[in-house]
Amino acid sequence: MVGVKQLSLVLVVGVAILGLGIGLGLSIVRPIEPASLRVATPLDVVPVEPRRFEDQRPVDVVVTPGTTAQLKTMRAGIVTRLDVAPGDQLRSGDAVAVIDDALVVALATRTPPWRDLVMGNTGPDVVALQEELLRLGHKLTATGQLDRETLAAVGDLWGDVEVPTKVPLGSWIWLNSSSVTIASVAAALGGSVEAGSDLAAAETAPPSASVQAPTESVPGRRVLLVDGERLSMADSQTLDSAQLTRLKGTMAFRTALEQQSSGSARVVLKGAWILETPIEVYGVPPAALVKGVAGKWCVSTTAGMVPVEIVASQLGLSLVTSETAITDARAIHNEGETCP
């Protein structure tokens, strides 16, 4: 009988050990619940700190080349002196070049010169010549007839000691305004030119560059960033000539110029459009926003409802400005709360 009791005890202990082992095994092999499937504990109050916001936005910068007019010489020969270069201001009465040892002068007249003028000639071209000589400060009377007084004024303009006997057509480069900017020069020192060929080109409209700014950006003075160049745009979306020169010196412009489509005169490159003076904003959870009347918004805080203006959204937060400092936002607020 003793042996049977001992055997029963052994069996009971064995079953207990077996049950313990199975329980431990199940606990070991039970899969761990992924964190993504767990129900997150909601945060009622979220701390909020002010941050600087420059409202950076990508923009297209469009560069449009200027237009030009050709300045033609009516004198053929070898260029022995060249008095103009790209970027120069050429005014009526200025020397342009010396061709075959003869001076060529720029002259802006109402009627373009079209012939050699000699003593006694009359006509609109003579009147236009006399009017321009008078405007340039030479002493003569605009009689409409080429006389010795007019020839003396022409000689004075050329720097001649003696009074010339005629005014050759090849003596002038005609300008359509009293002053022009030289865009390019076609002639070369020591090179030959033909009568009627292009000596240089003058700008009729300067090149320009403008920013295609987004309509929803935060109001304020802006800065255009291109390859590290900060170009202050003030209240305009158009670059001035100095800014355009800096823009053309960037790698971004040179790359865009190389990649522009065939036949296109415009060059389009990318830039960043930012506020010149960043503003202070608060990043709050969208759930903390409460809509009021007439499009107004508030942020629910532990101190109550704070009126705000929504300026942007970023990384799951709503960026707002407020005249009242915001230190926290209630992501879960009472449904009865209203925005005044």
mmCIF file with all atom_site columns, N, CA and C in Angstrom, residues 68 127 132 134 215 217 227 252 263 266 273 292 295 303:
data_model
loop_
_atom_site.group_PDB
_atom_site.id
_atom_site.type_symbol
_atom_site.label_atom_id
_atom_site.label_alt_id
_atom_site.label_comp_id
_atom_site.label_asym_id
_atom_site.label_entity_id
_atom_site.label_seq_id
_atom_site.pdbx_PDB_ins_code
_atom_site.Cartn_x
_atom_site.Cartn_y
_atom_site.Cartn_z
_atom_site.occupancy
_atom_site.B_iso_or_equiv
_atom_site.pdbx_formal_charge
_atom_site.auth_seq_id
_atom_site.auth_comp_id
_atom_site.auth_asym_id
_atom_site.auth_atom_id
_atom_site.pdbx_PDB_model_num
ATOM 1  N N  . THR A 1 68  ? 17.466  94.689  -79.048 1.00 0.00 ? 68  THR A N  1
ATOM 2  C CA . THR A 1 68  ? 18.531  95.580  -79.523 1.00 0.00 ? 68  THR A CA 1
ATOM 3  C C  . THR A 1 68  ? 18.212  96.117  -80.917 1.00 0.00 ? 68  THR A C  1
ATOM 4  N N  . VAL A 1 127 ? 17.671  120.267 -91.757 1.00 0.00 ? 127 VAL A N  1
ATOM 5  C CA . VAL A 1 127 ? 17.022  120.857 -90.575 1.00 0.00 ? 127 VAL A CA 1
ATOM 6  C C  . VAL A 1 127 ? 17.309  120.010 -89.331 1.00 0.00 ? 127 VAL A C  1
ATOM 7  N N  . GLU A 1 132 ? 19.984  119.289 -84.031 1.00 0.00 ? 132 GLU A N  1
ATOM 8  C CA . GLU A 1 132 ? 20.776  118.496 -83.089 1.00 0.00 ? 132 GLU A CA 1
ATOM 9  C C  . GLU A 1 132 ? 22.073  119.212 -82.729 1.00 0.00 ? 132 GLU A C  1
ATOM 10 N N  . LEU A 1 134 ? 22.419  122.394 -82.519 1.00 0.00 ? 134 LEU A N  1
ATOM 11 C CA . LEU A 1 134 ? 22.015  123.424 -81.560 1.00 0.00 ? 134 LEU A CA 1
ATOM 12 C C  . LEU A 1 134 ? 21.804  122.807 -80.172 1.00 0.00 ? 134 LEU A C  1
ATOM 13 N N  . THR A 1 215 ? 0.693   82.941  -54.769 1.00 0.00 ? 215 THR A N  1
ATOM 14 C CA . THR A 1 215 ? -0.329  83.882  -54.293 1.00 0.00 ? 215 THR A CA 1
ATOM 15 C C  . THR A 1 215 ? -0.665  83.687  -52.823 1.00 0.00 ? 215 THR A C  1
ATOM 16 N N  . SER A 1 217 ? 1.429   83.073  -50.274 1.00 0.00 ? 217 SER A N  1
ATOM 17 C CA . SER A 1 217 ? 2.537   83.284  -49.356 1.00 0.00 ? 217 SER A CA 1
ATOM 18 C C  . SER A 1 217 ? 2.183   84.343  -48.312 1.00 0.00 ? 217 SER A C  1
ATOM 19 N N  . ASP A 1 227 ? 21.450  79.866  -55.263 1.00 0.00 ? 227 ASP A N  1
ATOM 20 C CA . ASP A 1 227 ? 22.859  79.462  -55.103 1.00 0.00 ? 227 ASP A CA 1
ATOM 21 C C  . ASP A 1 227 ? 23.596  80.311  -54.066 1.00 0.00 ? 227 ASP A C  1
ATOM 22 N N  . ALA A 1 252 ? 23.326  78.218  -61.067 1.00 0.00 ? 252 ALA A N  1
ATOM 23 C CA . ALA A 1 252 ? 21.953  77.873  -61.416 1.00 0.00 ? 252 ALA A CA 1
ATOM 24 C C  . ALA A 1 252 ? 21.544  78.527  -62.731 1.00 0.00 ? 252 ALA A C  1
ATOM 25 N N  . GLY A 1 263 ? 15.083  77.533  -79.348 1.00 0.00 ? 263 GLY A N  1
ATOM 26 C CA . GLY A 1 263 ? 14.173  78.554  -79.846 1.00 0.00 ? 263 GLY A CA 1
ATOM 27 C C  . GLY A 1 263 ? 13.568  79.436  -78.768 1.00 0.00 ? 263 GLY A C  1
ATOM 28 N N  . ARG A 1 266 ? 13.621  82.995  -73.342 1.00 0.00 ? 266 ARG A N  1
ATOM 29 C CA . ARG A 1 266 ? 13.596  83.127  -71.885 1.00 0.00 ? 266 ARG A CA 1
ATOM 30 C C  . ARG A 1 266 ? 14.395  82.015  -71.217 1.00 0.00 ? 266 ARG A C  1
ATOM 31 N N  . TRP A 1 273 ? 11.901  81.588  -52.157 1.00 0.00 ? 273 TRP A N  1
ATOM 32 C CA . TRP A 1 273 ? 11.241  82.865  -51.866 1.00 0.00 ? 273 TRP A CA 1
ATOM 33 C C  . TRP A 1 273 ? 10.961  82.890  -50.367 1.00 0.00 ? 273 TRP A C  1
ATOM 34 N N  . GLY A 1 292 ? -14.137 79.760  -35.349 1.00 0.00 ? 292 GLY A N  1
ATOM 35 C CA . GLY A 1 292 ? -15.094 80.733  -34.855 1.00 0.00 ? 292 GLY A CA 1
ATOM 36 C C  . GLY A 1 292 ? -15.933 81.287  -35.987 1.00 0.00 ? 292 GLY A C  1
ATOM 37 N N  . GLY A 1 295 ? -14.768 83.232  -40.226 1.00 0.00 ? 295 GLY A N  1
ATOM 38 C CA . GLY A 1 295 ? -13.473 82.696  -40.612 1.00 0.00 ? 295 GLY A CA 1
ATOM 39 C C  . GLY A 1 295 ? -12.393 82.810  -39.565 1.00 0.00 ? 295 GLY A C  1
ATOM 40 N N  . ALA A 1 303 ? -5.239  77.810  -20.575 1.00 0.00 ? 303 ALA A N  1
ATOM 41 C CA . ALA A 1 303 ? -5.635  79.136  -20.097 1.00 0.00 ? 303 ALA A CA 1
ATOM 42 C C  . ALA A 1 303 ? -6.908  79.624  -20.771 1.00 0.00 ? 303 ALA A C  1
#
